[in-house]
Short mmCIF file of C-alpha atoms in Angstrom, two decimals:
data_model
loop_
_atom_site.label_atom_id
_atom_site.label_comp_id
_atom_site.label_asym_id
_atom_site.label_seq_id
_atom_site.Cartn_x
_atom_site.Cartn_y
_atom_site.Cartn_z
CA MET E 1 19.96 12.76 72.15
CA ASP E 2 20.98 12.82 75.79
CA ASN E 3 19.39 16.26 76.05
CA LEU E 4 16.00 14.85 76.87
CA THR E 5 15.24 12.44 79.68
CA LEU E 6 12.95 9.50 78.98
CA THR E 7 10.05 11.29 80.67
CA GLU E 8 10.62 14.38 78.55
CA GLN E 9 10.70 12.26 75.41
CA CYS E 10 7.40 10.67 76.39
CA ILE E 11 5.88 14.11 76.95
CA ILE E 12 7.00 15.32 73.49
CA ILE E 13 5.61 12.21 71.80
CA GLY E 14 2.44 12.61 73.87
CA MET E 15 2.07 16.22 72.74
CA CYS E 16 2.38 15.19 69.08
CA ALA E 17 -0.22 12.50 69.64
CA ALA E 18 -2.51 14.92 71.49
CA GLY E 19 -2.30 17.52 68.69
CA THR E 20 -3.14 14.84 66.13
CA MET E 21 -6.07 13.48 68.11
CA ILE E 22 -7.51 16.92 68.82
CA CYS E 23 -7.63 17.56 65.07
CA ARG E 24 -9.09 14.13 64.30
CA PHE E 25 -11.73 14.06 67.04
CA LEU E 26 -12.79 17.70 67.25
CA PRO E 27 -15.41 17.73 64.46
CA PHE E 28 -16.99 14.57 65.86
CA ILE E 29 -17.04 15.96 69.40
CA ILE E 30 -18.53 19.31 68.38
CA PHE E 31 -21.23 17.79 66.18
CA SER E 32 -22.08 14.63 68.09
CA ARG E 33 -24.93 15.89 70.28
CA ASN E 34 -27.26 17.58 67.85
CA SER E 35 -28.79 15.07 65.51
CA LYS E 36 -29.22 17.65 62.77
CA LEU E 37 -26.03 19.24 61.47
CA PRO E 38 -25.96 22.98 60.71
CA ASN E 39 -26.49 23.67 57.01
CA PHE E 40 -23.06 25.18 56.65
CA ILE E 41 -21.37 22.04 58.00
CA VAL E 42 -23.44 19.82 55.70
CA TYR E 43 -22.34 22.07 52.86
CA LEU E 44 -18.68 21.85 53.91
CA GLY E 45 -18.94 18.07 54.17
CA SER E 46 -20.12 17.96 50.59
CA VAL E 47 -17.65 20.40 49.02
CA LEU E 48 -14.50 19.77 51.07
CA PRO E 49 -13.60 16.27 49.84
CA LEU E 50 -12.82 17.17 46.24
CA SER E 51 -10.88 20.25 47.35
CA VAL E 52 -9.03 18.21 49.96
CA PHE E 53 -8.09 15.47 47.49
CA GLY E 54 -6.77 18.21 45.20
CA MET E 55 -4.83 19.62 48.12
CA LEU E 56 -3.37 16.21 49.03
CA LEU E 57 -2.35 15.62 45.44
CA VAL E 58 -0.21 18.78 45.57
CA TYR E 59 0.87 18.24 49.20
CA CYS E 60 2.36 14.89 48.26
CA LEU E 61 4.61 16.67 45.74
CA LYS E 62 6.06 19.07 48.33
CA ASP E 63 9.44 17.34 48.51
CA VAL E 64 10.01 17.41 44.76
CA ASP E 65 13.13 19.44 44.09
CA PRO E 66 12.52 21.79 41.14
CA SER E 67 16.25 22.05 40.49
CA ALA E 68 16.60 18.28 40.08
CA PRO E 69 17.29 16.91 36.57
CA GLY E 70 14.16 17.24 34.45
CA HIS E 71 12.86 20.15 36.55
CA GLY E 72 9.54 18.51 37.31
CA ALA E 73 9.13 16.82 33.91
CA ALA E 74 9.32 13.38 35.52
CA GLU E 75 6.39 14.20 37.81
CA VAL E 76 4.32 15.79 35.03
CA ILE E 77 4.84 12.79 32.72
CA ALA E 78 4.09 10.20 35.41
CA ILE E 79 0.97 12.03 36.60
CA THR E 80 -0.24 12.35 33.00
CA VAL E 81 0.29 8.62 32.45
CA THR E 82 -1.59 7.83 35.68
CA VAL E 83 -4.50 10.06 34.66
CA LEU E 84 -4.71 8.70 31.10
CA VAL E 85 -4.49 5.07 32.18
CA HIS E 86 -7.11 5.68 34.81
CA MET E 87 -9.48 7.43 32.44
CA TYR E 88 -9.07 4.66 29.90
CA LYS E 89 -9.15 1.56 32.13
CA ARG E 90 -10.51 2.86 35.43
CA ASN E 91 -8.61 0.22 37.38
CA MET E 92 -7.09 1.74 40.50
CA MET E 93 -4.27 -0.77 40.97
CA LEU E 94 -3.28 -0.66 37.30
CA SER E 95 -3.16 3.15 37.17
CA ILE E 96 -1.15 3.40 40.38
CA ALA E 97 1.27 0.61 39.41
CA LEU E 98 1.92 1.95 35.90
CA GLY E 99 2.32 5.54 37.09
CA THR E 100 4.81 4.48 39.76
CA ILE E 101 6.83 2.22 37.43
CA ILE E 102 7.06 4.97 34.80
CA TYR E 103 8.18 7.42 37.47
CA MET E 104 10.84 5.07 38.84
CA ILE E 105 12.20 4.42 35.35
CA GLU E 106 12.29 8.16 34.72
CA VAL E 107 14.17 9.13 37.87
CA GLN E 108 16.50 6.13 37.86
CA PHE E 109 17.45 6.03 34.17
CA ILE E 110 16.34 9.14 32.31
CA PHE E 111 16.34 12.24 34.52
CA ARG E 112 19.41 11.74 36.64
CA MET G 1 -19.54 -10.98 57.45
CA LYS G 2 -16.24 -9.69 58.79
CA PHE G 3 -14.22 -11.86 56.45
CA GLN G 4 -16.23 -10.66 53.44
CA ALA G 5 -15.55 -7.08 54.44
CA PHE G 6 -11.86 -7.86 54.79
CA LYS G 7 -11.78 -9.52 51.37
CA PHE G 8 -13.41 -6.47 49.83
CA VAL G 9 -11.06 -3.86 51.31
CA PHE G 10 -7.71 -5.67 51.32
CA PRO G 11 -6.92 -5.20 47.60
CA ARG G 12 -7.84 -1.54 47.91
CA THR G 13 -5.20 -1.04 50.57
CA LEU G 14 -2.33 -2.60 48.58
CA PRO G 15 -1.07 0.69 47.12
CA ILE G 16 -0.94 1.96 50.69
CA LEU G 17 1.02 -1.10 51.78
CA THR G 18 3.61 -0.24 49.13
CA GLY G 19 3.68 3.44 50.00
CA PHE G 20 3.69 3.03 53.77
CA TRP G 21 6.42 0.43 53.71
CA PHE G 22 8.52 2.68 51.55
CA VAL G 23 8.02 5.81 53.66
CA GLY G 24 7.84 3.83 56.93
CA ILE G 25 11.15 2.10 56.27
CA ALA G 26 12.69 5.46 55.38
CA TYR G 27 11.33 6.88 58.64
CA GLY G 28 12.55 3.94 60.76
CA THR G 29 15.98 4.21 59.15
CA TYR G 30 16.05 7.94 59.81
CA MET G 31 15.38 7.36 63.53
CA ASN G 32 17.88 4.52 63.59
CA VAL G 33 20.58 6.79 62.15
CA ALA G 34 19.60 9.49 64.67
CA GLY G 35 20.42 6.99 67.42
CA PHE G 36 17.01 5.75 68.51
CA SER G 37 16.08 2.11 69.07
CA PHE G 38 13.37 0.65 66.84
CA VAL G 39 11.02 0.86 69.83
CA TYR G 40 10.73 4.62 69.22
CA PRO G 41 9.49 4.51 65.61
CA MET G 42 7.28 1.57 66.56
CA LEU G 43 5.52 3.33 69.43
CA MET G 44 5.40 6.69 67.68
CA SER G 45 3.80 5.14 64.60
CA LEU G 46 1.36 3.27 66.80
CA ILE G 47 0.40 6.25 68.95
CA ILE G 48 0.73 9.29 66.66
CA PHE G 49 0.05 7.56 63.32
CA GLY G 50 0.82 10.60 61.19
CA GLY G 51 3.80 10.38 58.87
CA SER G 52 4.93 13.95 58.37
CA LEU G 53 4.49 14.87 62.03
CA GLU G 54 6.53 11.84 63.12
CA PHE G 55 9.46 13.01 61.01
CA ILE G 56 9.19 16.45 62.62
CA CYS G 57 8.89 14.85 66.05
CA VAL G 58 12.35 13.30 65.65
CA SER G 59 13.93 16.73 65.46
CA MET G 60 11.92 17.79 68.53
CA LEU G 61 13.32 14.81 70.42
CA LEU G 62 16.82 15.88 69.43
CA SER G 63 16.51 19.52 70.52
CA THR G 64 15.72 21.15 73.85
CA PHE G 65 12.56 20.25 75.76
CA ALA G 66 9.68 22.39 74.44
CA PRO G 67 6.37 20.60 75.00
CA LEU G 68 4.10 23.54 74.26
CA SER G 69 5.68 24.32 70.92
CA ALA G 70 5.49 20.59 70.14
CA LEU G 71 1.74 20.76 70.67
CA VAL G 72 1.39 23.88 68.51
CA VAL G 73 3.42 22.35 65.69
CA ALA G 74 1.33 19.17 65.93
CA LEU G 75 -1.91 21.15 65.71
CA VAL G 76 -0.70 23.14 62.71
CA VAL G 77 0.68 20.13 60.81
CA GLN G 78 -2.42 18.05 61.52
CA ALA G 79 -5.08 20.75 61.06
CA ARG G 80 -6.08 19.22 57.72
CA HIS G 81 -7.66 16.37 59.68
CA LEU G 82 -10.40 18.79 60.73
CA PHE G 83 -11.48 18.75 57.09
CA TYR G 84 -11.52 14.96 57.05
CA GLY G 85 -13.65 14.85 60.18
CA ILE G 86 -16.20 17.27 58.76
CA SER G 87 -16.38 15.19 55.58
CA MET G 88 -16.81 11.94 57.52
CA LEU G 89 -19.38 13.09 60.11
CA ASP G 90 -22.14 11.33 58.28
CA LYS G 91 -20.32 8.20 57.11
CA TYR G 92 -18.94 7.40 60.57
CA ARG G 93 -22.28 7.89 62.26
CA GLY G 94 -23.95 5.02 64.13
CA LEU G 95 -21.05 2.59 63.93
CA GLY G 96 -20.86 1.91 67.66
CA ILE G 97 -17.60 1.56 69.52
CA LYS G 98 -15.60 0.95 66.31
CA ARG G 99 -16.13 4.60 65.52
CA TYR G 100 -13.54 5.72 68.08
CA TYR G 101 -10.83 3.68 66.45
CA LEU G 102 -11.90 4.84 62.98
CA ILE G 103 -11.48 8.46 64.06
CA TYR G 104 -8.25 7.72 65.93
CA GLY G 105 -6.67 6.12 62.89
CA MET G 106 -7.93 8.49 60.20
CA CYS G 107 -4.71 9.44 58.39
CA ASP G 108 -4.71 10.98 54.89
CA GLU G 109 -4.76 7.64 53.12
CA THR G 110 -7.38 6.02 55.33
CA PHE G 111 -9.65 9.01 54.90
CA SER G 112 -9.15 8.93 51.13
CA ILE G 113 -9.99 5.24 50.81
CA ASN G 114 -12.89 5.26 53.25
CA TYR G 115 -14.42 8.36 51.77
CA THR G 116 -14.31 7.18 48.15
CA SER G 117 -14.87 3.42 48.27
CA LYS G 118 -18.41 2.41 47.50
CA VAL G 119 -19.19 -0.44 49.86
CA PRO G 120 -21.63 -2.93 48.27
CA GLU G 121 -25.03 -3.28 49.98
CA HIS G 122 -24.44 -6.78 51.31
CA LEU G 123 -21.28 -5.83 53.19
CA ASP G 124 -21.05 -4.19 56.60
CA LYS G 125 -19.85 -0.62 56.08
CA GLY G 126 -18.47 -0.35 59.61
CA TRP G 127 -16.25 -3.40 59.26
CA CYS G 128 -15.01 -2.27 55.85
CA PHE G 129 -13.96 1.09 57.33
CA PHE G 130 -12.46 -0.72 60.30
CA PHE G 131 -10.28 -3.05 58.24
CA VAL G 132 -9.03 -0.23 56.00
CA THR G 133 -8.02 1.71 59.12
CA LEU G 134 -6.46 -1.31 60.83
CA LEU G 135 -4.55 -2.50 57.76
CA ASN G 136 -3.14 0.96 57.06
CA HIS G 137 -2.17 1.39 60.70
CA PHE G 138 -0.47 -2.02 60.61
CA TYR G 139 1.40 -1.21 57.36
CA TRP G 140 2.72 2.01 58.81
CA VAL G 141 3.82 0.53 62.14
CA SER G 142 5.43 -2.52 60.52
CA GLY G 143 7.22 -0.34 57.95
CA SER G 144 8.67 1.86 60.70
CA VAL G 145 9.79 -1.18 62.71
CA LEU G 146 11.42 -2.75 59.65
CA GLY G 147 13.28 0.47 58.95
CA GLY G 148 14.26 0.83 62.59
CA ILE G 149 15.71 -2.68 62.69
CA LEU G 150 17.27 -3.24 59.30
CA GLY G 151 17.11 0.09 57.48
CA ASP G 152 20.69 -0.04 56.36
CA PHE G 153 20.44 -3.51 54.86
CA ILE G 154 18.03 -2.55 52.11
CA THR G 155 20.11 -2.27 49.00
CA PHE G 156 17.84 -2.44 45.94
CA ASP G 157 17.16 0.88 44.32
CA THR G 158 13.85 2.24 45.57
CA THR G 159 14.40 5.75 44.19
CA GLY G 160 11.07 7.12 43.08
CA LEU G 161 8.94 4.54 44.85
CA TRP G 162 7.38 7.33 46.92
CA PHE G 163 5.41 8.17 43.78
CA VAL G 164 3.01 5.34 44.65
CA MET G 165 1.42 7.78 47.14
CA GLU G 166 1.17 10.53 44.54
CA ALA G 167 -0.42 8.10 42.08
CA LEU G 168 -2.87 7.03 44.78
CA PHE G 169 -3.94 10.61 45.43
CA VAL G 170 -4.22 11.30 41.68
CA VAL G 171 -6.50 8.30 41.24
CA ILE G 172 -8.57 9.16 44.32
CA PHE G 173 -8.95 12.68 42.97
CA LEU G 174 -10.13 11.39 39.59
CA GLU G 175 -12.66 9.08 41.23
CA GLN G 176 -14.04 11.92 43.32
CA TRP G 177 -14.02 14.18 40.26
CA LYS G 178 -16.35 11.72 38.55
CA ASN G 179 -18.66 11.47 41.57
CA ASP G 180 -18.80 15.16 42.25
CA GLU G 181 -20.51 17.57 39.90
CA LYS G 182 -18.91 20.66 41.42
CA HIS G 183 -15.62 20.39 39.59
CA GLN G 184 -14.61 23.92 40.51
CA ASN G 185 -13.92 22.73 44.07
CA GLY G 186 -11.26 20.35 42.80
CA ILE G 187 -9.65 23.09 40.78
CA ILE G 188 -9.72 25.34 43.86
CA GLY G 189 -7.99 22.61 45.91
CA ILE G 190 -5.21 22.03 43.38
CA GLY G 191 -4.83 25.65 42.32
CA VAL G 192 -4.69 27.23 45.78
CA THR G 193 -2.32 24.60 47.19
CA ALA G 194 0.00 24.76 44.18
CA LEU G 195 0.07 28.54 44.32
CA CYS G 196 0.84 28.53 48.06
CA LEU G 197 3.55 25.88 47.64
CA VAL G 198 5.27 27.91 44.93
CA THR G 199 5.03 31.25 46.73
CA LEU G 200 5.42 30.27 50.41
CA GLY G 201 7.65 27.21 50.17
CA LYS G 202 7.13 23.75 51.58
CA ASP G 203 7.38 24.64 55.25
CA SER G 204 4.42 26.98 55.50
CA PHE G 205 2.17 26.47 52.50
CA LEU G 206 -0.23 23.96 53.98
CA LEU G 207 -1.90 26.06 56.67
CA ALA G 208 -2.24 29.00 54.28
CA SER G 209 -3.76 26.72 51.63
CA MET G 210 -6.32 25.39 54.10
CA ILE G 211 -7.34 28.85 55.25
CA ILE G 212 -7.73 30.11 51.67
CA ILE G 213 -9.65 27.01 50.52
CA PHE G 214 -11.92 27.29 53.55
CA SER G 215 -12.53 31.00 52.85
CA ILE G 216 -13.34 30.45 49.17
CA LEU G 217 -15.74 27.63 49.98
CA SER G 218 -17.42 29.74 52.68
CA LEU G 219 -17.83 32.68 50.30
CA GLN G 220 -19.29 30.30 47.75
CA TYR G 221 -21.81 29.20 50.40
CA LEU G 222 -22.80 32.74 51.28
CA TYR G 223 -23.10 33.61 47.61
CA THR G 224 -25.37 30.67 46.72
CA ARG G 225 -27.50 31.40 49.78
CA LYS G 226 -27.87 35.00 48.70
CA MET G 227 -28.87 33.91 45.19
CA LYS G 228 -31.37 31.43 46.60
CA GLY G 229 -32.72 34.12 48.90
CA ARG G 230 -33.39 36.27 45.86
CA LEU G 231 -35.26 33.51 44.09
CA LEU G 232 -37.19 32.30 47.11
CA PRO G 233 -37.81 35.21 49.45
CA ASN G 234 -39.42 32.95 52.04
CA GLY G 235 -36.93 30.10 52.02
#
């Protein structure tokens, strides 16, 4: 880590921050002036969320190793439990806690 | 007013406290092992506030100086936030100066909570959004600092605790599924991303998924407009 000087490190961190902030602020900057949003953007705002939550749900699984013991069974079971508990009780904390506990038991004691 | 808002949102952020401390401690430890003082993960979490990019940033700090490619990588990794912004244009409107911080701190989890939580009438929406953003930011920074300082001392078995994030996204998805009549969009989101992950691998699936999802949704828009045009020739 002596490759980079302190200034260079700051620039790299600054670039990462800048990239993040461009992506976060851009829609608000583009569409701040006109009080009425274009129809297409209103449409996107209404259809994107469900697609994006679906995308995040898969994105969060990206580090799962398919060659690990169980070959994904642990994830499938824990997600199923989370979904069923949530459909039955509709209590966010309960569904998340139970799903996570089941998953931890699976990977620590069953699929290992 | 503010306290009421805080009381309403705090329990909703608890899964994120668990998840961010888990991932944040892992991240702080990772930087610690790479030879950085805890000040690095602390400032990076405070300034960048984006988990996956911060992990990537560590490897950038360890290789040769390439600021432009750092910016490009950051834009690619964070492009999904464009979707969050478009979805939040309306909800974050008219919230005064707080708005800038809300946008600054809109990570995946903050967006998910703020988009889906139904704030009761008597509470101030702006403060609810603000506290969700602030608490999540605080959880992430404190997790990274903890990892950076005492990463190696944590001995109990946390294997699998990361799943708290997955469970959070599953539950958020279900809630949105119930609120949203257009279920096909959820299936598009899961299906396209899963397909890209399997075929392209974890390093390049995300951008492709976003482009394909965006294209399908745009085509859907053009198609419904065409159908409407047929029914209502003047509209």
